[in-house]
């Protein structure tokens, strides 16, 4: 019986390590990130913020200049996330100011709500049992301005 128990334990450990490895690979997929892992704006973010784990991205023209920009939600510290925009400028990349972001259940949507451009960014998520959402717009390529929201102060 003791030998069967050891064998079962070894199999269970190997299986667990395999699942862990699979989950690490999956976190770098388009489905998990929101963009291709080799996106040049994402690479720029990772080079400039090497200590911050990327959690979710959105890829859209956020300043209405004809080039797609990258909204990045990332882990800033324990139980604290932030977001910023990596802006594709003609002569390189620029990073907007960062603001707090939800901790869990992250969702990014883009919608031209007022039909005037630039496009609005809808962020939703939660922290513990608190859910919130906000609508943002990128202003002057530097500021993510909160236009409207509810409950974000409890989930960021």
PDB file of C-alpha atoms in Angstrom:
ATOM      1  CA  UNK A   1       0.000   0.000   0.000  1.00  0.00           C
ATOM      2  CA  UNK A   2       2.818   2.394   0.838  1.00  0.00           C
ATOM      3  CA  UNK A   3       4.440   1.912  -2.588  1.00  0.00           C
ATOM      4  CA  UNK A   4       1.119   2.600  -4.393  1.00  0.00           C
ATOM      5  CA  UNK A   5       0.660   5.769  -2.347  1.00  0.00           C
ATOM      6  CA  UNK A   6       4.141   7.040  -3.294  1.00  0.00           C
ATOM      7  CA  UNK A   7       3.540   6.274  -6.963  1.00  0.00           C
ATOM      8  CA  UNK A   8       0.191   8.072  -6.884  1.00  0.00           C
ATOM      9  CA  UNK A   9       1.774  11.066  -5.146  1.00  0.00           C
ATOM     10  CA  UNK A  10       4.539  11.281  -7.769  1.00  0.00           C
ATOM     11  CA  UNK A  11       1.986  11.119 -10.593  1.00  0.00           C
ATOM     12  CA  UNK A  12      -0.092  13.812  -8.917  1.00  0.00           C
ATOM     13  CA  UNK A  13       2.951  16.114  -8.542  1.00  0.00           C
ATOM     14  CA  UNK A  14       3.959  15.622 -12.199  1.00  0.00           C
ATOM     15  CA  UNK A  15       0.393  16.295 -13.341  1.00  0.00           C
ATOM     16  CA  UNK A  16       0.238  19.467 -11.208  1.00  0.00           C
ATOM     17  CA  UNK A  17       3.504  20.745 -12.670  1.00  0.00           C
ATOM     18  CA  UNK A  18       2.158  20.122 -16.158  1.00  0.00           C
ATOM     19  CA  UNK A  19      -0.998  22.113 -15.413  1.00  0.00           C
ATOM     20  CA  UNK A  20       1.079  24.940 -13.963  1.00  0.00           C
ATOM     21  CA  UNK A  21       3.291  25.032 -17.061  1.00  0.00           C
ATOM     22  CA  UNK A  22       0.207  25.049 -19.311  1.00  0.00           C
ATOM     23  CA  UNK A  23      -1.314  27.968 -17.383  1.00  0.00           C
ATOM     24  CA  UNK A  24       1.915  29.979 -17.747  1.00  0.00           C
ATOM     25  CA  UNK A  25       1.940  29.435 -21.507  1.00  0.00           C
ATOM     26  CA  UNK A  26      -1.772  30.290 -21.772  1.00  0.00           C
ATOM     27  CA  UNK A  27      -1.248  33.636 -19.966  1.00  0.00           C
ATOM     28  CA  UNK A  28       0.907  34.759 -22.904  1.00  0.00           C
ATOM     29  CA  UNK A  29      -1.719  34.009 -25.574  1.00  0.00           C
ATOM     30  CA  UNK A  30      -3.828  36.446 -27.568  1.00  0.00           C
ATOM     31  CA  UNK A  31      -6.922  35.303 -25.652  1.00  0.00           C
ATOM     32  CA  UNK A  32      -5.323  36.135 -22.297  1.00  0.00           C
ATOM     33  CA  UNK A  33      -3.504  39.342 -23.260  1.00  0.00           C
ATOM     34  CA  UNK A  34      -5.862  40.798 -25.867  1.00  0.00           C
ATOM     35  CA  UNK A  35      -3.045  41.244 -28.426  1.00  0.00           C
ATOM     36  CA  UNK A  36      -0.346  39.178 -30.052  1.00  0.00           C
ATOM     37  CA  UNK A  37       2.607  38.616 -27.684  1.00  0.00           C
ATOM     38  CA  UNK A  38       4.942  40.100 -30.335  1.00  0.00           C
ATOM     39  CA  UNK A  39       2.959  43.371 -30.680  1.00  0.00           C
ATOM     40  CA  UNK A  40       5.598  46.126 -30.931  1.00  0.00           C
ATOM     41  CA  UNK A  41       3.753  48.393 -28.484  1.00  0.00           C
ATOM     42  CA  UNK A  42       3.531  45.546 -25.963  1.00  0.00           C
ATOM     43  CA  UNK A  43       7.246  44.854 -26.404  1.00  0.00           C
ATOM     44  CA  UNK A  44       7.929  48.563 -25.787  1.00  0.00           C
ATOM     45  CA  UNK A  45       5.873  48.445 -22.577  1.00  0.00           C
ATOM     46  CA  UNK A  46       7.677  45.326 -21.345  1.00  0.00           C
ATOM     47  CA  UNK A  47      11.083  46.859 -22.082  1.00  0.00           C
ATOM     48  CA  UNK A  48      10.218  50.051 -20.171  1.00  0.00           C
ATOM     49  CA  UNK A  49       8.300  48.407 -17.318  1.00  0.00           C
ATOM     50  CA  UNK A  50      10.118  45.078 -16.865  1.00  0.00           C
ATOM     51  CA  UNK A  51       8.928  44.593 -13.269  1.00  0.00           C
ATOM     52  CA  UNK A  52       5.224  44.893 -14.083  1.00  0.00           C
ATOM     53  CA  UNK A  53       3.190  41.887 -15.223  1.00  0.00           C
ATOM     54  CA  UNK A  54       0.843  42.618 -18.135  1.00  0.00           C
ATOM     55  CA  UNK A  55      -2.673  41.449 -17.310  1.00  0.00           C
ATOM     56  CA  UNK A  56      -4.847  42.647 -20.198  1.00  0.00           C
ATOM     57  CA  UNK A  57      -4.467  44.811 -23.299  1.00  0.00           C
ATOM     58  CA  UNK A  58      -6.679  46.546 -25.812  1.00  0.00           C
ATOM     59  CA  UNK A  59      -5.447  47.583 -29.257  1.00  0.00           C
ATOM     60  CA  UNK A  60      -7.300  50.472 -30.931  1.00  0.00           C
ATOM     61  CA  UNK A  61      -6.740  53.993 -32.289  1.00  0.00           C
ATOM     62  CA  UNK A  62      -7.327  55.929 -29.074  1.00  0.00           C
ATOM     63  CA  UNK A  63      -6.232  59.407 -30.169  1.00  0.00           C
ATOM     64  CA  UNK A  64      -7.884  59.416 -33.618  1.00  0.00           C
ATOM     65  CA  UNK A  65      -4.609  59.767 -35.558  1.00  0.00           C
ATOM     66  CA  UNK A  66      -5.029  56.704 -37.773  1.00  0.00           C
ATOM     67  CA  UNK A  67      -2.543  54.508 -35.844  1.00  0.00           C
ATOM     68  CA  UNK A  68      -3.529  51.923 -33.248  1.00  0.00           C
ATOM     69  CA  UNK A  69      -2.451  52.471 -29.663  1.00  0.00           C
ATOM     70  CA  UNK A  70      -2.202  49.952 -26.832  1.00  0.00           C
ATOM     71  CA  UNK A  71      -4.099  50.194 -23.556  1.00  0.00           C
ATOM     72  CA  UNK A  72      -2.232  48.115 -20.984  1.00  0.00           C
ATOM     73  CA  UNK A  73      -3.607  46.971 -17.627  1.00  0.00           C
ATOM     74  CA  UNK A  74      -0.749  45.737 -15.501  1.00  0.00           C
ATOM     75  CA  UNK A  75       0.107  44.723 -11.971  1.00  0.00           C
ATOM     76  CA  UNK A  76       1.744  47.632 -10.165  1.00  0.00           C
ATOM     77  CA  UNK A  77       2.184  46.006  -6.741  1.00  0.00           C
ATOM     78  CA  UNK A  78       0.457  43.495  -4.475  1.00  0.00           C
ATOM     79  CA  UNK A  79      -3.328  43.856  -4.959  1.00  0.00           C
ATOM     80  CA  UNK A  80      -2.827  47.050  -6.981  1.00  0.00           C
ATOM     81  CA  UNK A  81      -3.236  47.300 -10.735  1.00  0.00           C
ATOM     82  CA  UNK A  82      -2.801  50.277 -13.025  1.00  0.00           C
ATOM     83  CA  UNK A  83      -3.390  51.110 -16.669  1.00  0.00           C
ATOM     84  CA  UNK A  84      -1.813  53.374 -19.237  1.00  0.00           C
ATOM     85  CA  UNK A  85      -1.696  53.833 -22.990  1.00  0.00           C
ATOM     86  CA  UNK A  86       1.336  53.218 -25.189  1.00  0.00           C
ATOM     87  CA  UNK A  87       0.759  55.669 -28.038  1.00  0.00           C
ATOM     88  CA  UNK A  88       2.083  55.001 -31.535  1.00  0.00           C
ATOM     89  CA  UNK A  89       3.474  58.358 -32.672  1.00  0.00           C
ATOM     90  CA  UNK A  90       4.999  59.040 -36.096  1.00  0.00           C
ATOM     91  CA  UNK A  91       8.462  59.296 -34.563  1.00  0.00           C
ATOM     92  CA  UNK A  92       8.248  56.544 -31.936  1.00  0.00           C
ATOM     93  CA  UNK A  93       6.204  55.603 -28.903  1.00  0.00           C
ATOM     94  CA  UNK A  94       4.925  57.653 -25.981  1.00  0.00           C
ATOM     95  CA  UNK A  95       3.393  56.533 -22.692  1.00  0.00           C
ATOM     96  CA  UNK A  96       0.407  58.254 -21.069  1.00  0.00           C
ATOM     97  CA  UNK A  97       0.031  58.865 -17.362  1.00  0.00           C
ATOM     98  CA  UNK A  98      -1.078  55.800 -15.420  1.00  0.00           C
ATOM     99  CA  UNK A  99      -4.243  55.487 -13.346  1.00  0.00           C
ATOM    100  CA  UNK A 100      -5.642  52.778 -11.024  1.00  0.00           C
ATOM    101  CA  UNK A 101      -7.296  49.736 -12.618  1.00  0.00           C
ATOM    102  CA  UNK A 102      -9.528  46.929 -11.306  1.00  0.00           C
ATOM    103  CA  UNK A 103      -7.912  43.880  -9.720  1.00  0.00           C
ATOM    104  CA  UNK A 104     -10.013  40.981 -11.082  1.00  0.00           C
ATOM    105  CA  UNK A 105     -12.406  40.130 -13.923  1.00  0.00           C
ATOM    106  CA  UNK A 106     -10.801  42.702 -16.205  1.00  0.00           C
ATOM    107  CA  UNK A 107     -12.698  43.702 -19.319  1.00  0.00           C
ATOM    108  CA  UNK A 108     -11.757  46.286 -21.953  1.00  0.00           C
ATOM    109  CA  UNK A 109     -14.181  47.572 -24.583  1.00  0.00           C
ATOM    110  CA  UNK A 110     -13.905  50.357 -27.148  1.00  0.00           C
ATOM    111  CA  UNK A 111     -16.902  52.320 -28.356  1.00  0.00           C
ATOM    112  CA  UNK A 112     -17.412  55.628 -30.141  1.00  0.00           C
ATOM    113  CA  UNK A 113     -20.250  56.639 -27.826  1.00  0.00           C
ATOM    114  CA  UNK A 114     -20.634  60.265 -28.936  1.00  0.00           C
ATOM    115  CA  UNK A 115     -19.813  59.548 -32.617  1.00  0.00           C
ATOM    116  CA  UNK A 116     -17.253  62.377 -32.705  1.00  0.00           C
ATOM    117  CA  UNK A 117     -13.925  60.640 -32.027  1.00  0.00           C
ATOM    118  CA  UNK A 118     -11.683  59.861 -30.397  1.00  0.00           C
ATOM    119  CA  UNK A 119     -13.048  56.524 -29.298  1.00  0.00           C
ATOM    120  CA  UNK A 120     -14.021  55.924 -25.662  1.00  0.00           C
ATOM    121  CA  UNK A 121     -12.565  53.166 -23.478  1.00  0.00           C
ATOM    122  CA  UNK A 122     -14.860  51.168 -21.210  1.00  0.00           C
ATOM    123  CA  UNK A 123     -13.082  49.399 -18.351  1.00  0.00           C
ATOM    124  CA  UNK A 124     -14.840  47.079 -15.937  1.00  0.00           C
ATOM    125  CA  UNK A 125     -13.700  44.743 -13.234  1.00  0.00           C
ATOM    126  CA  UNK A 126     -13.863  43.874  -9.595  1.00  0.00           C
ATOM    127  CA  UNK A 127     -11.983  43.605  -6.329  1.00  0.00           C
ATOM    128  CA  UNK A 128     -13.236  41.063  -3.851  1.00  0.00           C
ATOM    129  CA  UNK A 129     -17.045  41.480  -4.030  1.00  0.00           C
ATOM    130  CA  UNK A 130     -17.033  45.036  -5.409  1.00  0.00           C
ATOM    131  CA  UNK A 131     -17.738  45.586  -9.118  1.00  0.00           C
ATOM    132  CA  UNK A 132     -17.169  48.793 -11.051  1.00  0.00           C
ATOM    133  CA  UNK A 133     -16.862  50.307 -14.498  1.00  0.00           C
ATOM    134  CA  UNK A 134     -15.741  53.583 -16.036  1.00  0.00           C
ATOM    135  CA  UNK A 135     -15.673  55.244 -19.414  1.00  0.00           C
ATOM    136  CA  UNK A 136     -12.400  56.956 -20.286  1.00  0.00           C
ATOM    137  CA  UNK A 137     -11.023  59.021 -23.143  1.00  0.00           C
ATOM    138  CA  UNK A 138      -7.356  59.684 -23.952  1.00  0.00           C
ATOM    139  CA  UNK A 139      -6.787  63.463 -23.763  1.00  0.00           C
ATOM    140  CA  UNK A 140      -3.764  65.158 -25.382  1.00  0.00           C
ATOM    141  CA  UNK A 141      -1.908  61.826 -25.560  1.00  0.00           C
ATOM    142  CA  UNK A 142      -1.130  62.097 -21.842  1.00  0.00           C
ATOM    143  CA  UNK A 143      -4.232  61.737 -19.671  1.00  0.00           C
ATOM    144  CA  UNK A 144      -6.809  58.974 -19.366  1.00  0.00           C
ATOM    145  CA  UNK A 145      -9.811  61.109 -18.378  1.00  0.00           C
ATOM    146  CA  UNK A 146     -12.646  59.439 -16.482  1.00  0.00           C
ATOM    147  CA  UNK A 147     -15.835  60.617 -18.213  1.00  0.00           C
ATOM    148  CA  UNK A 148     -18.316  58.538 -16.279  1.00  0.00           C
ATOM    149  CA  UNK A 149     -18.261  55.537 -13.985  1.00  0.00           C
ATOM    150  CA  UNK A 150     -19.663  53.763 -11.009  1.00  0.00           C
ATOM    151  CA  UNK A 151     -17.972  51.723  -8.304  1.00  0.00           C
ATOM    152  CA  UNK A 152     -14.427  51.990  -9.616  1.00  0.00           C
ATOM    153  CA  UNK A 153     -13.122  53.441  -6.349  1.00  0.00           C
ATOM    154  CA  UNK A 154     -14.029  50.117  -4.660  1.00  0.00           C
ATOM    155  CA  UNK A 155     -12.442  47.790  -7.224  1.00  0.00           C
ATOM    156  CA  UNK A 156      -9.140  49.514  -7.941  1.00  0.00           C
TER     157      UNK A 156
END
